[in-house]
Amino acid sequence: MVTSSIPVDTPTPLPPARAGEPARPAPAPITAVPLRHPGRWISGAIVGILAAALLLGFAQNPNLDWPTVGEYLFAPLTLQGLATTIFLTVAAMAIGLGGGVVVAIMRLSPNPVLRVVAGLFVWVFRGTPVLLQLIFWGFIGAFLPKIVIGIPFTSVEFWSVSTSDLIPATVAALLALGLNEMAYASEIVRAGIQSVDHGQTEAAHSLGMTPARTMRRIVLPQAMRVIVPPMGNEVITMLKTTALVSVIAGRDLMSNLQAAYAQNFKIIPLLIVAAIWYLALTSILAVPQAWLERRYGRGVAGARESSTLRLLRTWKGGTK
């Protein structure tokens, strides 16, 4: 079906006048007036005024102590904790994503032993709080004083070390966060693998590809479209979850700032410092997440360029 539209400001053509009739005057162009929505402007103005009043009252609160915020924002204590927070986030996500792929494949394996073991792993680490796991790994030395390598059921030891020396607070935090993330990532990866049509796997096998190569070259690239958005949220969640490391003195951002306000009692200003850094890091992480979503969502209906990427592309184009 073919449709046509007439521009608003273009007069509608009239049929030619008959012989002997005076020429007909052309009608005036139509002026379209958009429908007004005064309720939207009123509600927007009210919300804007309330938001501005809230921000202004927050910024002018004398208990906020902006000089202290500026003093600790780039202090060595803060930057050292920030570096530890970034390290824990990256390392824990690397462990979680790498191990999550393995656990997801195990859960989809036809081998019942692999399926049961992977299911138990997910059940334990996804079913217990992260705080509990952090405390457990932080005090693992009380449960297992020494790690020994030797002949089982005998007194022969080839190597032994104190558990507390082998697993300090930072390593304990990394184990707790990484294993917990592995359980969640495995479910995300499993959902992504199952979203790929089984005919893709059958076609790859018919071409002589091994199961491992089929998974690596055919299934996982297509599953990334489903995996990337929730996994990006997991990265941001992991960044914020590292704040719990303070319960075992993991020397992250929150641990160092807590140690500082335990001495100077300036709790609110130092919490504002932590909030500023967490907001800055999550804003930075949103950019590669949006790029990856657009990259793996190409050719999919509804996949559009995010506002963040569009803003960056416009700014970059304007600076040339």
Short mmCIF file of C-alpha atoms in Angstrom, two decimals:
data_model
loop_
_atom_site.label_atom_id
_atom_site.label_comp_id
_atom_site.label_asym_id
_atom_site.label_seq_id
_atom_site.Cartn_x
_atom_site.Cartn_y
_atom_site.Cartn_z
CA MET A 1 0.00 0.00 0.00
CA VAL A 2 1.37 3.44 -1.03
CA THR A 3 0.63 6.44 1.15
CA SER A 4 1.32 10.09 0.51
CA SER A 5 1.56 13.06 2.83
CA ILE A 6 1.01 16.75 2.09
CA PRO A 7 3.33 19.25 3.81
CA VAL A 8 1.58 21.39 6.37
CA ASP A 9 2.65 24.76 4.93
CA THR A 10 2.03 23.81 1.27
CA PRO A 11 -1.40 24.83 -0.09
CA THR A 12 -3.55 22.06 -1.44
CA PRO A 13 -3.67 22.21 -5.26
CA LEU A 14 -7.10 23.08 -6.71
CA PRO A 15 -8.61 21.60 -9.87
CA PRO A 16 -8.33 23.87 -12.91
CA ALA A 17 -11.17 26.38 -13.34
CA ARG A 18 -13.73 25.72 -16.06
CA ALA A 19 -13.92 27.90 -19.11
CA GLY A 20 -15.54 31.22 -18.33
CA GLU A 21 -15.17 30.90 -14.55
CA PRO A 22 -12.90 33.26 -12.61
CA ALA A 23 -9.71 31.81 -11.17
CA ARG A 24 -10.17 30.46 -7.70
CA PRO A 25 -7.93 31.95 -5.01
CA ALA A 26 -5.47 29.58 -3.37
CA PRO A 27 -6.38 28.73 0.23
CA ALA A 28 -4.21 30.04 3.03
CA PRO A 29 -1.53 27.61 4.32
CA ILE A 30 -2.49 25.56 7.34
CA THR A 31 -0.74 26.53 10.54
CA ALA A 32 -0.44 23.48 12.79
CA VAL A 33 -0.36 24.27 16.49
CA PRO A 34 1.00 21.44 18.68
CA LEU A 35 -1.16 20.31 21.54
CA ARG A 36 -0.08 21.97 24.74
CA HIS A 37 0.44 20.02 27.95
CA PRO A 38 0.51 22.53 30.81
CA GLY A 39 0.49 19.73 33.39
CA ARG A 40 3.89 18.55 32.20
CA TRP A 41 5.43 22.00 32.59
CA ILE A 42 3.88 22.49 36.01
CA SER A 43 4.99 19.09 37.32
CA GLY A 44 8.47 19.59 35.82
CA ALA A 45 8.80 22.98 37.46
CA ILE A 46 7.70 21.63 40.84
CA VAL A 47 10.14 18.68 40.69
CA GLY A 48 12.96 20.95 39.50
CA ILE A 49 12.39 23.44 42.32
CA LEU A 50 12.28 20.68 44.93
CA ALA A 51 15.43 19.04 43.56
CA ALA A 52 17.28 22.37 43.48
CA ALA A 53 16.18 23.16 47.04
CA LEU A 54 17.30 19.73 48.23
CA LEU A 55 20.72 20.01 46.56
CA LEU A 56 21.22 23.56 47.79
CA GLY A 57 20.29 22.65 51.35
CA PHE A 58 22.59 19.63 51.21
CA ALA A 59 25.52 21.65 49.86
CA GLN A 60 25.06 24.50 52.37
CA ASN A 61 24.74 22.24 55.41
CA PRO A 62 27.45 23.38 57.87
CA ASN A 63 27.89 19.80 59.11
CA LEU A 64 29.10 18.70 55.69
CA ASP A 65 32.51 20.38 56.18
CA TRP A 66 33.62 20.85 52.56
CA PRO A 67 37.22 21.74 53.55
CA THR A 68 37.62 18.26 55.05
CA VAL A 69 36.12 16.72 51.92
CA GLY A 70 38.66 18.57 49.79
CA GLU A 71 41.49 17.61 52.12
CA TYR A 72 40.79 13.87 51.94
CA LEU A 73 39.52 13.64 48.35
CA PHE A 74 43.04 13.19 46.91
CA ALA A 75 44.87 12.27 50.11
CA PRO A 76 47.39 9.38 49.85
CA LEU A 77 45.25 7.33 52.25
CA THR A 78 42.24 7.71 49.96
CA LEU A 79 44.15 7.01 46.74
CA GLN A 80 45.76 3.89 48.19
CA GLY A 81 42.35 2.55 49.18
CA LEU A 82 40.97 3.48 45.77
CA ALA A 83 43.73 1.49 44.07
CA THR A 84 42.89 -1.55 46.22
CA THR A 85 39.19 -1.17 45.41
CA ILE A 86 39.91 -1.08 41.67
CA PHE A 87 42.23 -4.08 41.96
CA LEU A 88 39.65 -6.11 43.88
CA THR A 89 36.94 -5.23 41.36
CA VAL A 90 39.00 -6.18 38.31
CA ALA A 91 40.51 -9.33 39.83
CA ALA A 92 37.25 -10.57 41.33
CA MET A 93 35.40 -10.04 38.04
CA ALA A 94 38.17 -11.85 36.14
CA ILE A 95 37.87 -14.82 38.52
CA GLY A 96 34.08 -14.66 38.43
CA LEU A 97 33.76 -14.45 34.65
CA GLY A 98 36.42 -17.05 33.87
CA GLY A 99 35.15 -19.47 36.49
CA GLY A 100 31.53 -18.67 35.67
CA VAL A 101 31.99 -19.86 32.08
CA VAL A 102 33.45 -23.15 33.35
CA VAL A 103 30.68 -23.66 35.91
CA ALA A 104 28.00 -22.80 33.33
CA ILE A 105 29.39 -25.37 30.89
CA MET A 106 29.52 -27.92 33.70
CA ARG A 107 25.85 -27.28 34.52
CA LEU A 108 24.95 -27.83 30.86
CA SER A 109 27.12 -30.95 30.57
CA PRO A 110 25.46 -34.34 30.01
CA ASN A 111 27.78 -35.71 32.72
CA PRO A 112 25.64 -35.97 35.91
CA VAL A 113 28.66 -35.64 38.22
CA LEU A 114 29.67 -32.31 36.66
CA ARG A 115 26.10 -31.05 36.80
CA VAL A 116 25.67 -31.94 40.47
CA VAL A 117 29.02 -30.45 41.55
CA ALA A 118 28.36 -27.23 39.63
CA GLY A 119 24.83 -27.04 41.04
CA LEU A 120 26.13 -27.46 44.61
CA PHE A 121 28.74 -24.75 44.04
CA VAL A 122 26.12 -22.29 42.83
CA TRP A 123 23.75 -23.27 45.64
CA VAL A 124 26.34 -22.61 48.35
CA PHE A 125 27.93 -19.40 47.10
CA ARG A 126 24.75 -17.84 45.77
CA GLY A 127 22.69 -18.87 48.78
CA THR A 128 24.87 -17.32 51.49
CA PRO A 129 25.46 -13.58 52.06
CA VAL A 130 28.65 -11.98 50.75
CA LEU A 131 29.32 -10.59 54.23
CA LEU A 132 29.26 -14.09 55.69
CA GLN A 133 31.70 -15.33 53.04
CA LEU A 134 34.03 -12.40 53.64
CA ILE A 135 34.15 -13.08 57.37
CA PHE A 136 34.66 -16.80 56.77
CA TRP A 137 37.63 -16.27 54.46
CA GLY A 138 38.98 -13.50 56.66
CA PHE A 139 39.12 -15.86 59.65
CA ILE A 140 39.92 -19.05 57.73
CA GLY A 141 42.99 -19.46 59.91
CA ALA A 142 40.78 -20.29 62.89
CA PHE A 143 39.15 -23.10 60.89
CA LEU A 144 42.25 -24.35 59.07
CA PRO A 145 45.44 -23.31 60.94
CA LYS A 146 47.87 -24.83 58.42
CA ILE A 147 47.80 -25.82 54.76
CA VAL A 148 49.76 -29.05 54.36
CA ILE A 149 50.86 -30.96 51.28
CA GLY A 150 51.87 -34.53 52.00
CA ILE A 151 50.71 -38.14 51.92
CA PRO A 152 47.06 -38.43 53.06
CA PHE A 153 46.30 -40.36 56.25
CA THR A 154 49.98 -40.30 57.28
CA SER A 155 52.24 -37.90 59.15
CA VAL A 156 54.46 -37.34 56.11
CA GLU A 157 54.54 -33.67 55.11
CA PHE A 158 56.30 -32.26 52.06
CA TRP A 159 55.29 -28.64 52.56
CA SER A 160 53.23 -26.66 55.04
CA VAL A 161 52.45 -23.02 55.68
CA SER A 162 50.35 -21.04 58.11
CA THR A 163 46.97 -20.23 56.60
CA SER A 164 47.02 -16.69 58.00
CA ASP A 165 50.34 -16.03 56.25
CA LEU A 166 49.14 -17.51 52.96
CA ILE A 167 45.72 -15.79 52.98
CA PRO A 168 46.01 -12.21 54.28
CA ALA A 169 43.02 -9.87 54.34
CA THR A 170 43.32 -8.77 50.69
CA VAL A 171 43.58 -12.35 49.41
CA ALA A 172 40.65 -13.39 51.60
CA ALA A 173 38.56 -10.56 50.17
CA LEU A 174 39.53 -11.57 46.64
CA LEU A 175 38.56 -15.20 47.27
CA ALA A 176 35.21 -14.27 48.79
CA LEU A 177 34.28 -11.77 46.09
CA GLY A 178 35.61 -13.89 43.21
CA LEU A 179 33.89 -17.12 44.24
CA ASN A 180 30.63 -15.34 44.97
CA GLU A 181 30.72 -13.63 41.59
CA MET A 182 31.55 -16.94 39.93
CA ALA A 183 28.23 -18.36 41.09
CA TYR A 184 26.23 -15.40 39.74
CA ALA A 185 28.23 -15.15 36.51
CA SER A 186 27.68 -18.85 35.80
CA GLU A 187 23.92 -18.33 35.78
CA ILE A 188 24.23 -15.31 33.47
CA VAL A 189 26.51 -17.22 31.09
CA ARG A 190 24.23 -20.27 31.19
CA ALA A 191 21.24 -18.11 30.25
CA GLY A 192 23.23 -16.60 27.39
CA ILE A 193 24.30 -20.02 26.08
CA GLN A 194 20.76 -21.35 26.23
CA SER A 195 19.50 -18.32 24.29
CA VAL A 196 21.46 -19.45 21.21
CA ASP A 197 19.46 -21.67 18.89
CA HIS A 198 20.51 -25.31 19.13
CA GLY A 199 20.62 -25.48 15.35
CA GLN A 200 23.81 -23.38 15.46
CA THR A 201 25.55 -26.10 17.43
CA GLU A 202 24.25 -28.85 15.16
CA ALA A 203 25.43 -26.96 12.08
CA ALA A 204 28.89 -26.48 13.58
CA HIS A 205 29.15 -30.18 14.45
CA SER A 206 28.09 -31.12 10.93
CA LEU A 207 31.06 -29.10 9.65
CA GLY A 208 33.41 -31.16 11.82
CA MET A 209 33.99 -28.60 14.59
CA THR A 210 34.76 -29.99 18.02
CA PRO A 211 32.44 -29.17 20.95
CA ALA A 212 35.07 -26.90 22.52
CA ARG A 213 35.63 -24.98 19.30
CA THR A 214 31.89 -24.76 18.68
CA MET A 215 31.41 -23.25 22.10
CA ARG A 216 34.30 -20.82 21.63
CA ARG A 217 33.68 -19.75 18.02
CA ILE A 218 29.94 -20.15 17.49
CA VAL A 219 27.92 -20.19 20.73
CA LEU A 220 29.68 -17.74 23.05
CA PRO A 221 29.98 -14.88 20.50
CA GLN A 222 26.23 -15.05 19.90
CA ALA A 223 25.50 -15.40 23.59
CA MET A 224 27.40 -12.21 24.38
CA ARG A 225 24.39 -10.12 23.36
CA VAL A 226 22.50 -11.62 26.32
CA ILE A 227 25.50 -11.82 28.66
CA VAL A 228 26.93 -8.29 28.37
CA PRO A 229 24.09 -6.15 29.87
CA PRO A 230 23.70 -8.09 33.15
CA MET A 231 27.44 -8.68 33.37
CA GLY A 232 28.02 -4.93 33.10
CA ASN A 233 25.67 -4.44 36.01
CA GLU A 234 27.60 -7.11 37.91
CA VAL A 235 30.82 -5.11 37.46
CA ILE A 236 29.21 -2.01 38.95
CA THR A 237 27.69 -4.11 41.75
CA MET A 238 31.09 -5.65 42.45
CA LEU A 239 32.67 -2.21 42.70
CA LYS A 240 30.19 -1.27 45.42
CA THR A 241 30.35 -4.67 47.11
CA THR A 242 34.07 -4.17 47.77
CA ALA A 243 33.00 -1.73 50.50
CA LEU A 244 32.12 -4.78 52.62
CA VAL A 245 35.81 -5.68 52.72
CA SER A 246 36.13 -3.14 55.52
CA VAL A 247 34.83 -5.75 57.98
CA ILE A 248 38.10 -7.69 57.61
CA ALA A 249 40.35 -4.60 57.21
CA GLY A 250 40.97 -5.24 53.52
CA ARG A 251 42.58 -1.78 53.05
CA ASP A 252 40.12 -0.76 50.37
CA LEU A 253 38.62 2.72 50.02
CA MET A 254 36.03 2.27 52.77
CA SER A 255 38.50 0.55 55.11
CA ASN A 256 40.97 3.43 54.92
CA LEU A 257 38.30 6.11 55.30
CA GLN A 258 36.76 4.27 58.24
CA ALA A 259 40.16 4.16 59.90
CA ALA A 260 40.49 7.90 59.31
CA TYR A 261 37.13 8.93 60.74
CA ALA A 262 37.62 6.59 63.69
CA GLN A 263 40.43 8.98 64.70
CA ASN A 264 39.10 12.41 63.71
CA PHE A 265 35.34 11.64 64.10
CA LYS A 266 34.54 13.44 60.81
CA ILE A 267 32.22 10.69 59.62
CA ILE A 268 29.93 12.55 57.21
CA PRO A 269 32.68 14.40 55.25
CA LEU A 270 34.67 11.20 54.74
CA LEU A 271 31.56 9.30 53.68
CA ILE A 272 30.99 12.05 51.10
CA VAL A 273 34.55 11.46 49.85
CA ALA A 274 33.79 7.76 49.41
CA ALA A 275 30.50 8.54 47.66
CA ILE A 276 32.22 10.91 45.21
CA TRP A 277 34.78 8.28 44.21
CA TYR A 278 32.21 5.49 43.88
CA LEU A 279 29.99 7.71 41.71
CA ALA A 280 32.98 8.68 39.55
CA LEU A 281 34.02 5.05 39.02
CA THR A 282 30.51 3.83 38.22
CA SER A 283 30.11 6.67 35.70
CA ILE A 284 33.36 5.64 34.01
CA LEU A 285 32.30 1.97 33.92
CA ALA A 286 29.01 2.90 32.24
CA VAL A 287 30.86 3.98 29.07
CA PRO A 288 32.47 0.62 28.11
CA GLN A 289 29.29 -1.18 29.13
CA ALA A 290 27.26 0.93 26.71
CA TRP A 291 29.85 0.37 23.96
CA LEU A 292 29.82 -3.40 24.47
CA GLU A 293 26.02 -3.51 24.45
CA ARG A 294 25.98 -1.62 21.15
CA ARG A 295 28.81 -3.75 19.74
CA TYR A 296 27.15 -7.11 20.44
CA GLY A 297 23.64 -5.82 19.77
CA ARG A 298 24.32 -4.92 16.13
CA GLY A 299 21.67 -6.21 13.76
CA VAL A 300 19.16 -6.80 16.56
CA ALA A 301 15.83 -5.04 16.48
CA GLY A 302 15.64 -2.38 19.18
CA ALA A 303 19.40 -2.06 19.58
CA ARG A 304 20.10 1.66 19.64
CA GLU A 305 23.03 3.87 20.44
CA SER A 306 23.00 4.86 24.10
CA SER A 307 22.76 8.49 25.12
CA THR A 308 26.23 8.29 26.73
CA LEU A 309 27.91 7.10 23.53
CA ARG A 310 25.93 9.56 21.44
CA LEU A 311 27.05 12.42 23.68
CA LEU A 312 30.69 11.32 23.53
CA ARG A 313 30.56 10.89 19.75
CA THR A 314 29.01 14.36 19.33
CA TRP A 315 31.60 15.95 21.62
CA LYS A 316 34.44 14.21 19.80
CA GLY A 317 33.11 15.31 16.43
CA GLY A 318 32.83 18.91 17.63
CA THR A 319 36.44 19.02 18.83
CA LYS A 320 37.93 18.09 15.45
#
